[in-house]
Short mmCIF file of C-alpha atoms (C1' of nucleotides) in Angstrom, two decimals:
data_model
loop_
_atom_site.label_atom_id
_atom_site.label_comp_id
_atom_site.label_asym_id
_atom_site.label_seq_id
_atom_site.Cartn_x
_atom_site.Cartn_y
_atom_site.Cartn_z
CA MET A 1 -53.43 16.19 31.78
CA LEU A 2 -56.02 16.65 28.54
CA VAL A 3 -58.81 13.58 30.19
CA THR A 4 -61.12 14.54 28.37
CA THR A 5 -63.00 12.12 27.96
CA ASN A 6 -65.76 10.15 25.21
CA TYR A 7 -67.91 10.49 27.78
CA ARG A 8 -67.32 14.46 29.02
CA LYS A 9 -67.00 15.41 25.33
CA ARG A 10 -70.18 13.94 24.76
CA GLY A 11 -71.50 14.97 28.59
CA MET A 12 -71.22 18.33 28.01
CA GLY A 13 -72.20 18.65 23.98
CA LEU A 14 -76.06 19.07 22.89
CA SER A 15 -75.50 14.76 22.80
CA ALA A 16 -78.70 13.94 23.82
CA ARG A 17 -77.97 10.89 21.59
CA THR A 18 -79.01 7.61 22.63
CA ASP A 19 -75.65 6.31 24.10
CA SER A 20 -77.06 3.14 25.97
CA THR A 21 -73.50 1.85 26.98
CA ALA A 22 -72.88 4.67 29.48
CA ASP A 23 -76.33 4.97 30.86
CA LYS A 24 -75.92 0.60 30.95
CA ILE A 25 -73.13 1.86 32.25
CA LEU A 26 -74.16 4.13 35.30
CA GLU A 27 -76.92 1.86 36.18
CA CYS A 28 -74.63 -0.78 36.65
CA SER A 29 -71.95 1.26 38.75
CA LEU A 30 -75.32 2.60 41.00
CA ASP A 31 -76.44 -0.97 41.38
CA LEU A 32 -72.48 -3.04 42.20
CA MET A 33 -71.50 0.92 44.49
CA SER A 34 -75.25 0.51 46.04
CA GLU A 35 -74.33 -2.92 47.51
CA LYS A 36 -70.31 -3.15 48.43
CA GLY A 37 -68.79 -0.09 48.52
CA TYR A 38 -67.31 2.29 46.10
CA LYS A 39 -63.36 0.85 46.72
CA ALA A 40 -64.66 -2.90 47.21
CA VAL A 41 -66.61 -2.72 43.11
CA THR A 42 -63.97 -3.28 40.47
CA MET A 43 -64.60 -2.40 36.65
CA LYS A 44 -64.10 -5.96 36.49
CA GLU A 45 -67.32 -6.45 37.47
CA ILE A 46 -68.70 -3.52 36.18
CA ALA A 47 -67.92 -4.16 33.34
CA ALA A 48 -69.06 -7.82 33.45
CA ALA A 49 -72.61 -6.53 34.83
CA ALA A 50 -72.71 -3.83 31.66
CA SER A 51 -72.16 -7.02 29.41
CA VAL A 52 -69.49 -4.42 27.98
CA SER A 53 -65.53 -5.21 27.65
CA GLU A 54 -63.59 -3.33 29.94
CA MET A 55 -61.85 -1.30 27.99
CA THR A 56 -65.20 0.27 27.05
CA VAL A 57 -65.54 0.90 30.41
CA PHE A 58 -62.18 3.34 30.30
CA ARG A 59 -62.87 4.16 27.70
CA THR A 60 -66.89 5.96 28.40
CA PHE A 61 -66.07 6.91 31.99
CA GLY A 62 -62.01 7.85 32.01
CA SER A 63 -61.35 5.95 35.68
CA LYS A 64 -63.53 4.65 38.32
CA GLN A 65 -63.60 7.71 40.20
CA ALA A 66 -65.47 9.59 37.18
CA ILE A 67 -68.00 6.82 37.38
CA LEU A 68 -69.15 7.85 40.49
CA ASP A 69 -68.73 11.35 39.58
CA ALA A 70 -71.08 11.13 36.56
CA ILE A 71 -73.92 9.12 39.13
CA ILE A 72 -74.19 11.51 41.71
CA GLU A 73 -74.30 14.04 38.74
CA ARG A 74 -76.95 12.11 37.37
CA TYR A 75 -79.02 10.20 39.98
CA LEU A 76 -78.74 12.87 42.88
CA SER A 77 -81.96 14.70 42.29
CA SER A 78 -82.35 17.87 43.98
CA ALA A 79 -85.45 16.65 45.56
CA PRO A 80 -88.82 17.42 44.87
CA VAL A 81 -88.35 19.49 48.37
CA GLU A 82 -90.33 22.44 46.63
CA ARG A 83 -93.43 20.88 46.25
CA ILE A 84 -94.26 21.64 49.87
CA GLY A 85 -95.52 24.57 50.27
CA ARG A 86 -98.22 26.72 52.57
CA LYS A 87 -100.28 26.57 48.97
CA ASN A 88 -100.14 22.48 49.97
CA PHE A 89 -101.76 22.43 53.03
CA SER A 90 -105.45 21.72 54.44
CA TYR A 91 -104.48 22.91 57.65
CA GLU A 92 -106.08 19.63 58.61
CA LEU A 93 -103.56 18.01 60.67
CA GLU A 94 -103.53 14.57 60.10
CA GLU A 95 -103.61 14.96 56.44
CA ASP A 96 -101.09 16.78 56.23
CA LEU A 97 -98.73 14.60 57.30
CA LEU A 98 -99.77 11.96 55.46
CA MET A 99 -99.19 14.45 52.47
CA ILE A 100 -95.76 14.93 53.87
CA SER A 101 -94.69 11.67 54.84
CA GLU A 102 -95.62 10.38 51.95
CA LEU A 103 -94.01 12.79 49.71
CA TYR A 104 -90.65 12.28 51.92
CA HIS A 105 -90.47 8.77 51.70
CA GLU A 106 -91.22 9.28 47.57
CA VAL A 107 -88.12 11.65 48.25
CA LEU A 108 -85.98 9.28 50.20
CA ASN A 109 -87.21 6.30 48.13
CA ARG A 110 -86.14 7.89 44.43
CA ASN A 111 -82.91 8.32 46.03
CA ARG A 112 -82.73 4.79 47.81
CA LYS A 113 -79.35 3.38 45.69
CA ILE A 114 -77.91 7.08 46.20
CA TYR A 115 -78.69 6.91 49.97
CA LEU A 116 -76.28 3.57 50.38
CA ILE A 117 -73.30 5.18 48.42
CA SER A 118 -74.06 8.03 50.71
CA ILE A 119 -73.60 5.99 53.91
CA LEU A 120 -70.96 4.07 52.83
CA GLU A 121 -68.94 6.23 51.70
CA ARG A 122 -69.96 8.81 54.36
CA LYS A 123 -66.38 9.30 55.66
CA THR A 124 -64.73 9.16 52.00
CA MET A 125 -66.75 11.81 50.06
CA PRO A 126 -68.37 13.67 52.68
CA GLU A 127 -70.02 15.80 50.54
CA ILE A 128 -72.29 13.89 48.86
CA HIS A 129 -73.61 12.53 52.15
CA ARG A 130 -74.11 16.06 52.91
CA ARG A 131 -75.83 17.29 49.82
CA LEU A 132 -78.48 15.36 50.97
CA HIS A 133 -78.97 15.77 53.97
CA ASP A 134 -78.98 19.62 53.15
CA ASN A 135 -81.91 18.68 51.38
CA ALA A 136 -83.27 16.83 54.39
CA SER A 137 -82.90 19.95 56.80
CA LYS A 138 -84.70 21.54 53.99
CA LEU A 139 -87.80 19.55 54.65
CA LEU A 140 -87.68 20.18 57.98
CA GLN A 141 -87.24 23.39 57.96
CA ARG A 142 -90.85 23.54 56.15
CA VAL A 143 -92.27 21.35 58.20
CA THR A 144 -90.85 23.45 61.61
CA GLU A 145 -93.01 26.72 59.65
CA TYR A 146 -96.13 24.54 59.59
CA PHE A 147 -96.41 23.34 62.74
CA ARG A 148 -95.57 26.77 64.74
CA ALA A 149 -98.70 28.39 61.92
CA MET A 150 -100.75 25.42 63.54
CA GLN A 151 -99.75 25.78 66.67
CA GLU A 152 -100.87 29.20 65.79
CA LYS A 153 -103.58 28.12 64.57
CA GLY A 154 -104.48 26.39 68.02
CA LYS A 155 -104.84 22.92 65.81
CA VAL A 156 -101.82 21.90 67.22
CA VAL A 157 -99.95 20.97 70.56
CA PRO A 158 -97.87 24.00 72.08
CA GLY A 159 -94.29 23.05 72.44
CA ASN A 160 -90.76 23.14 70.50
CA PRO A 161 -91.81 22.56 66.89
CA GLU A 162 -88.75 21.90 65.60
CA ALA A 163 -89.19 19.09 68.24
CA GLN A 164 -92.36 17.99 66.46
CA ALA A 165 -91.31 18.08 63.75
CA LEU A 166 -88.27 16.18 63.71
CA THR A 167 -90.63 13.27 65.50
CA LEU A 168 -93.06 13.41 62.02
CA MET A 169 -89.56 12.87 59.65
CA ARG A 170 -87.83 10.66 62.30
CA PHE A 171 -90.25 8.04 62.97
CA ASN A 172 -90.47 7.94 58.90
CA TYR A 173 -86.46 8.27 58.22
CA GLY A 174 -86.13 5.09 60.83
CA LYS A 175 -89.17 3.49 58.48
CA PHE A 176 -87.70 4.31 55.14
CA ILE A 177 -83.49 2.27 56.44
CA SER A 178 -84.83 0.02 58.38
CA GLY A 179 -86.06 -1.84 54.82
CA LEU A 180 -83.35 -0.37 52.75
CA LEU A 181 -80.93 -2.42 55.48
CA LEU A 182 -83.11 -5.45 55.60
CA GLU A 183 -83.99 -5.79 51.67
CA GLY A 184 -82.86 -9.54 51.05
CA ILE A 185 -82.53 -9.79 54.93
CA ALA A 186 -84.75 -10.27 56.45
CA PRO A 187 -88.92 -10.40 55.39
CA ALA A 188 -90.38 -7.21 55.21
CA PHE A 189 -93.77 -6.44 57.60
CA GLN A 190 -96.98 -7.24 56.46
CA ASP A 191 -100.26 -5.02 57.19
CA ASP A 192 -97.56 -2.10 57.30
CA ARG A 193 -99.69 0.15 56.76
CA LEU A 194 -97.56 4.29 57.29
CA GLU A 195 -101.19 5.52 57.34
CA ASP A 196 -101.54 3.65 60.23
CA ALA A 197 -99.00 5.48 61.91
CA VAL A 198 -99.47 9.14 61.09
CA ALA A 199 -102.80 8.53 62.41
CA ILE A 200 -101.11 7.86 66.01
CA ILE A 201 -98.64 10.74 65.55
CA ALA A 202 -101.00 13.21 64.63
CA LYS A 203 -103.32 12.71 67.49
CA GLY A 204 -100.38 12.68 69.69
CA LEU A 205 -99.53 16.08 68.08
CA SER A 206 -102.84 17.68 68.10
CA THR A 207 -104.98 19.79 70.66
CA MET B 1 -53.50 -25.16 57.42
CA LEU B 2 -53.28 -25.09 61.28
CA VAL B 3 -53.21 -21.96 61.35
CA THR B 4 -53.28 -22.09 64.85
CA THR B 5 -52.04 -17.71 65.90
CA ASN B 6 -51.08 -16.36 68.43
CA TYR B 7 -54.45 -15.26 69.10
CA ARG B 8 -56.10 -18.43 68.95
CA LYS B 9 -54.29 -19.38 71.73
CA ARG B 10 -54.10 -17.01 74.34
CA GLY B 11 -58.23 -16.80 72.95
CA MET B 12 -58.51 -20.18 74.70
CA GLY B 13 -55.92 -20.03 76.81
CA LEU B 14 -56.66 -19.69 80.42
CA SER B 15 -55.79 -16.26 79.23
CA ALA B 16 -56.68 -12.77 80.53
CA ARG B 17 -53.96 -11.54 80.93
CA THR B 18 -53.56 -7.80 79.79
CA ASP B 19 -52.41 -8.54 76.81
CA SER B 20 -52.82 -4.57 74.95
CA THR B 21 -51.28 -5.30 72.60
CA ALA B 22 -54.51 -7.40 70.78
CA ASP B 23 -56.57 -4.52 72.36
CA LYS B 24 -55.89 -1.69 70.32
CA ILE B 25 -55.33 -3.68 67.80
CA LEU B 26 -58.19 -4.37 68.50
CA GLU B 27 -59.79 -1.17 68.71
CA CYS B 28 -58.06 1.02 66.08
CA SER B 29 -59.58 -1.53 63.48
CA LEU B 30 -62.92 -0.91 64.65
CA ASP B 31 -63.10 2.37 64.80
CA LEU B 32 -61.22 2.00 61.05
CA MET B 33 -63.49 -0.55 59.72
CA SER B 34 -66.60 1.06 61.38
CA GLU B 35 -65.19 4.13 59.08
CA LYS B 36 -64.37 2.96 56.09
CA GLY B 37 -65.94 -0.62 55.91
CA TYR B 38 -63.86 -3.40 55.59
CA LYS B 39 -62.46 -4.10 52.34
CA ALA B 40 -60.82 -0.53 52.23
CA VAL B 41 -58.80 -0.37 55.60
CA THR B 42 -55.06 -1.79 55.00
CA MET B 43 -53.32 -3.87 57.68
CA LYS B 44 -51.12 -1.05 57.66
CA GLU B 45 -53.43 1.06 58.95
CA ILE B 46 -54.80 -0.87 61.73
CA ALA B 47 -50.74 -1.03 62.50
CA ALA B 48 -50.22 3.25 62.28
CA ALA B 49 -52.60 3.65 64.59
CA ALA B 50 -52.26 0.74 66.62
CA SER B 51 -48.85 2.64 66.63
CA VAL B 52 -47.65 -0.91 66.20
CA SER B 53 -45.41 -3.10 63.49
CA GLU B 54 -47.73 -4.54 60.25
CA MET B 55 -45.78 -7.04 61.18
CA THR B 56 -47.61 -7.97 65.09
CA VAL B 57 -50.50 -7.36 63.92
CA PHE B 58 -50.51 -10.23 61.89
CA ARG B 59 -48.24 -12.50 64.57
CA THR B 60 -51.20 -11.14 66.84
CA PHE B 61 -54.47 -11.72 64.34
CA GLY B 62 -52.80 -14.04 61.11
CA SER B 63 -54.85 -12.48 58.73
CA LYS B 64 -57.50 -9.11 57.96
CA GLN B 65 -60.30 -11.78 58.38
CA ALA B 66 -59.74 -13.07 62.06
CA ILE B 67 -59.71 -9.09 63.40
CA LEU B 68 -62.82 -8.61 62.18
CA ASP B 69 -64.22 -12.15 63.40
CA ALA B 70 -62.45 -11.15 66.65
CA ILE B 71 -63.93 -7.88 66.57
CA ILE B 72 -67.80 -9.60 66.62
CA GLU B 73 -66.93 -11.75 68.50
CA ARG B 74 -65.62 -8.80 71.35
CA TYR B 75 -68.17 -6.15 70.94
CA LEU B 76 -71.35 -7.54 69.65
CA SER B 77 -73.27 -8.02 72.86
CA SER B 78 -76.41 -9.83 72.79
CA ALA B 79 -78.33 -6.86 73.92
CA PRO B 80 -80.01 -6.26 77.22
CA VAL B 81 -82.81 -6.89 75.29
CA GLU B 82 -84.08 -9.62 78.51
CA ARG B 83 -83.44 -6.18 80.78
CA ILE B 84 -87.55 -5.79 79.40
CA GLY B 85 -90.03 -8.06 80.85
CA ARG B 86 -92.85 -7.82 82.27
CA LYS B 87 -92.28 -7.17 86.38
CA ASN B 88 -89.81 -4.17 84.57
CA PHE B 89 -93.27 -2.07 82.78
CA SER B 90 -94.89 0.30 85.21
CA TYR B 91 -97.89 -0.28 82.92
CA GLU B 92 -97.94 3.22 83.16
CA LEU B 93 -97.82 4.08 79.20
CA GLU B 94 -96.05 6.94 78.70
CA GLU B 95 -93.54 6.44 81.37
CA ASP B 96 -93.20 1.93 80.13
CA LEU B 97 -92.19 3.56 77.21
CA LEU B 98 -89.77 5.83 77.63
CA MET B 99 -88.50 3.20 79.48
CA ILE B 100 -88.40 0.72 76.41
CA SER B 101 -87.27 3.73 73.95
CA GLU B 102 -83.82 4.49 76.50
CA LEU B 103 -83.30 1.12 76.94
CA TYR B 104 -83.24 0.41 73.71
CA HIS B 105 -80.77 3.67 73.06
CA GLU B 106 -78.13 1.91 75.48
CA VAL B 107 -78.18 -1.12 73.64
CA LEU B 108 -77.75 0.77 69.51
CA ASN B 109 -75.34 2.35 71.76
CA ARG B 110 -73.30 0.10 72.81
CA ASN B 111 -72.84 -1.28 69.40
CA ARG B 112 -72.74 1.52 67.28
CA LYS B 113 -70.01 1.22 65.48
CA ILE B 114 -70.62 -2.73 64.97
CA TYR B 115 -73.85 -1.59 63.17
CA LEU B 116 -71.31 1.12 61.08
CA ILE B 117 -69.70 -2.34 60.58
CA SER B 118 -72.87 -4.23 59.97
CA ILE B 119 -74.36 -1.12 57.28
CA LEU B 120 -71.16 -0.88 55.54
CA GLU B 121 -70.99 -4.75 54.53
CA ARG B 122 -74.17 -5.81 55.02
CA LYS B 123 -74.51 -7.53 51.86
CA THR B 124 -70.54 -9.19 52.02
CA MET B 125 -71.00 -10.47 55.77
CA PRO B 126 -74.49 -10.01 56.47
CA GLU B 127 -74.54 -12.60 59.25
CA ILE B 128 -72.88 -9.58 61.35
CA HIS B 129 -76.35 -7.80 60.12
CA ARG B 130 -78.72 -10.89 60.35
CA ARG B 131 -77.50 -11.19 64.41
CA LEU B 132 -78.14 -7.50 65.38
CA HIS B 133 -80.97 -7.69 63.57
CA ASP B 134 -82.64 -10.62 65.34
CA ASN B 135 -81.70 -9.20 68.81
CA ALA B 136 -84.12 -6.18 67.21
CA SER B 137 -86.57 -8.05 66.09
CA LYS B 138 -86.75 -9.71 69.82
CA LEU B 139 -86.79 -6.57 71.79
CA LEU B 140 -89.90 -5.79 69.36
CA GLN B 141 -92.18 -8.63 70.07
CA ARG B 142 -91.48 -7.66 73.62
CA VAL B 143 -92.82 -4.39 72.91
CA THR B 144 -95.50 -6.03 70.97
CA GLU B 145 -96.78 -7.77 73.95
CA TYR B 146 -96.50 -4.84 75.70
CA PHE B 147 -99.19 -2.75 73.76
CA ARG B 148 -100.82 -5.98 73.53
CA ALA B 149 -101.10 -5.81 77.14
CA MET B 150 -101.97 -2.27 77.70
CA GLN B 151 -104.60 -3.04 74.66
CA GLU B 152 -106.87 -5.43 77.87
CA LYS B 153 -106.42 -2.99 80.23
CA GLY B 154 -108.47 -0.56 77.97
CA LYS B 155 -105.11 2.27 77.75
CA VAL B 156 -103.70 1.85 74.68
CA VAL B 157 -106.28 2.72 71.84
CA PRO B 158 -107.35 0.01 70.01
CA GLY B 159 -105.26 -1.67 66.72
CA ASN B 160 -102.37 -3.82 66.02
CA PRO B 161 -100.53 -4.30 68.30
CA GLU B 162 -96.99 -4.52 65.71
CA ALA B 163 -97.86 -1.28 64.17
CA GLN B 164 -97.78 0.63 67.26
CA ALA B 165 -94.61 -0.96 68.20
CA LEU B 166 -93.71 -0.66 65.31
CA THR B 167 -94.07 2.99 65.09
CA LEU B 168 -91.99 3.88 68.51
CA MET B 169 -89.52 1.18 67.52
CA ARG B 170 -88.70 3.46 64.09
CA PHE B 171 -88.77 6.64 65.46
CA ASN B 172 -86.27 5.23 68.15
CA TYR B 173 -83.94 3.98 65.32
CA GLY B 174 -84.05 6.64 63.10
CA LYS B 175 -82.67 9.24 65.03
CA PHE B 176 -79.73 6.89 66.73
CA ILE B 177 -79.04 5.85 62.65
CA SER B 178 -79.99 10.05 61.46
CA GLY B 179 -77.54 11.06 64.48
CA LEU B 180 -74.86 8.10 63.55
CA LEU B 181 -74.28 9.00 60.09
CA LEU B 182 -74.34 12.38 61.19
CA GLU B 183 -71.59 12.13 63.01
CA GLY B 184 -69.29 14.89 61.88
CA ILE B 185 -70.57 15.75 59.64
CA ALA B 186 -73.62 17.79 59.88
CA PRO B 187 -73.89 19.62 64.44
CA ALA B 188 -76.35 17.23 66.19
CA PHE B 189 -80.10 19.08 67.35
CA GLN B 190 -79.92 21.19 70.05
CA ASP B 191 -83.38 21.14 72.92
CA ASP B 192 -83.31 17.37 71.37
CA ARG B 193 -84.80 15.38 74.30
CA LEU B 194 -85.90 11.55 73.87
CA GLU B 195 -88.95 12.97 76.49
CA ASP B 196 -90.15 15.60 74.41
CA ALA B 197 -90.81 13.22 71.23
CA VAL B 198 -91.71 9.68 73.39
CA ALA B 199 -94.08 12.19 75.22
CA ILE B 200 -96.37 12.86 71.62
CA ILE B 201 -96.43 8.99 71.09
CA ALA B 202 -97.51 8.06 74.20
CA LYS B 203 -100.27 11.01 73.52
CA GLY B 204 -100.86 8.96 70.36
CA LEU B 205 -101.43 5.78 71.26
CA SER B 206 -102.88 6.67 74.48
CA THR B 207 -107.11 5.79 74.98
"C1'" DA C 1 -68.57 -0.87 -0.82
"C1'" DT C 2 -67.02 2.24 1.91
"C1'" DC C 3 -65.59 4.81 5.96
"C1'" DG C 4 -65.17 5.08 10.32
"C1'" DA C 5 -66.77 5.60 15.13
"C1'" DA C 6 -68.21 2.42 18.80
"C1'" DT C 7 -67.00 -2.11 20.29
"C1'" DG C 8 -63.48 -6.02 21.79
"C1'" DT C 9 -59.35 -8.69 22.73
"C1'" DT C 10 -54.91 -8.93 24.40
"C1'" DA C 11 -50.80 -8.20 26.20
"C1'" DG C 12 -49.14 -4.85 28.87
"C1'" DT C 13 -47.20 -1.34 33.18
"C1'" DT C 14 -47.62 0.12 37.99
"C1'" DA C 15 -48.77 -0.44 42.26
"C1'" DG C 16 -51.15 -1.61 46.74
"C1'" DC C 17 -52.33 -4.80 49.48
"C1'" DG C 18 -52.46 -9.25 52.19
"C1'" DC C 19 -49.30 -12.09 53.82
"C1'" DT C 20 -44.45 -14.45 55.40
"C1'" DA C 21 -39.99 -15.01 56.24
"C1'" DA C 22 -35.49 -13.99 58.22
"C1'" DC C 23 -33.34 -11.84 61.53
"C1'" DT C 24 -32.70 -8.78 65.73
"C1'" DC C 25 -33.62 -6.03 69.44
"C1'" DT C 26 -35.73 -5.77 74.47
"C1'" DA C 27 -36.95 -7.00 78.64
"C1'" DA C 28 -38.58 -10.10 81.84
"C1'" DT C 29 -37.63 -14.34 84.63
"C1'" DC C 30 -35.53 -18.32 86.05
"C1'" DG D 1 -25.99 -13.88 82.49
"C1'" DA D 2 -29.06 -17.32 79.69
"C1'" DT D 3 -33.85 -18.47 77.94
"C1'" DT D 4 -37.30 -16.52 76.36
"C1'" DA D 5 -41.93 -13.86 74.32
"C1'" DG D 6 -43.16 -9.80 72.60
"C1'" DA D 7 -42.37 -6.64 69.40
"C1'" DG D 8 -39.32 -4.79 65.83
"C1'" DT D 9 -37.32 -4.11 61.04
"C1'" DT D 10 -36.37 -6.01 56.26
"C1'" DA D 11 -37.17 -7.95 52.02
"C1'" DG D 12 -39.68 -10.24 49.11
"C1'" DC D 13 -43.78 -13.20 47.70
"C1'" DG D 14 -48.11 -13.01 45.01
"C1'" DC D 15 -52.08 -11.19 43.32
"C1'" DT D 16 -54.73 -7.89 41.60
"C1'" DA D 17 -56.49 -3.67 39.87
"C1'" DA D 18 -56.56 1.01 37.55
"C1'" DC D 19 -56.23 1.67 33.93
"C1'" DT D 20 -52.97 2.27 28.90
"C1'" DA D 21 -51.52 1.00 24.43
"C1'" DA D 22 -52.01 -1.43 19.88
"C1'" DC D 23 -54.55 -4.18 16.66
"C1'" DA D 24 -58.84 -5.94 14.98
"C1'" DT D 25 -63.76 -6.78 14.83
"C1'" DT D 26 -67.99 -4.93 13.64
"C1'" DC D 27 -71.50 -2.18 11.46
"C1'" DG D 28 -74.24 1.29 10.23
"C1'" DA D 29 -74.43 6.07 7.40
"C1'" DT D 30 -73.31 7.90 3.12
#
DNA sequence: ATCGAATGTTAGTTAGCGCTAACTCTAATC
DNA sequence: GATTAGAGTTAGCGCTAACTAACATTCGAT
């Protein structure tokens, strides 16, 4: 009851005061939770990581769950999928596919840690995962439309445009996730250029 | 000290008795841990899921960690990567890439739940993740060799063969993981044929 | 210099979890 | 029929984590 914590009070208000304490706590919590999962992170750990007393964490956010909520609200940016529109296409296949892929990786990387949390907590808090997925679906739709248009122009091989879009996007997703999950476990590949892979896929799709 | 649990005693012995109790516990633990992560699963839950008393779980495995160990030992099959050898290739590009992709998916799906655990616990127990990764690396090596050979035959476009192999494998990985993580969250795509995507990639790689 | 807000410190409470102990029940084996 | 192994029941120990309360300290703005 009346759990209007300090954080909420400020968060709702005109605020915009620096409040680096809450920031630090959020960032450290994001780091920890994306590594070990919500349940496995303790308030003590969070406090220590943020170089703050445990009490401060409770005073600032009120509860552990509230921290996660704040993280989502703050860091899960409804990515710039909108930036892909007809206007941006050059209708040069390879060029466009590279642009799309780069944008997708930008989105994925921006939400890197959120993605990890969403994977770890996909069963306990499916909303997070669903929100990210919805975003990806929108992007897939746009790319599908693009392929449909390109087929009409005779610049892309006939076929189910959604399947074509999926081929491209799944490659990109696979590249992203494998990199994400292998961080600190295996060394990254050298000479791992996105352009090369996109060129292969573009060639496979061109007429 | 002297923690030779019942399980170990039996596991080491000539055993092979049905022992459906231990089996049930292991299976249910695998399900639960692959959904929520090791830490978030309780012994009570496991016992309930296996329709067994909590004591039985402790008597059978001795500890929670021992259950995870048993799961790994039992279910993490060092996959049939070996089944890909020069012998199996037809050196018809599309045909071979499909065969490779199907095999890869078979391996991934066999270890489905283990994969999930390895993702969830990649920071707390990196060995699991590393073992799976090593396996994938071997497969990647074989595929890389294949592309090198095909380049020599003039059947594949010149270029870094590892990059070419990565393009194929990452697509497959992306397809697998997205399906895995979206289980129960989003509906699967209809008309989602592996052959179509492989055909695109094969075309992109062919001379 | 004073006041007040933000933070620290300390000492709890509560609840759940991993795990143990001791006893009971059941059913197949000898 | 007695033995025994597998499983259940109950009680509880020790610990840790989330969270609370009360008091102390710091420090910048007035």
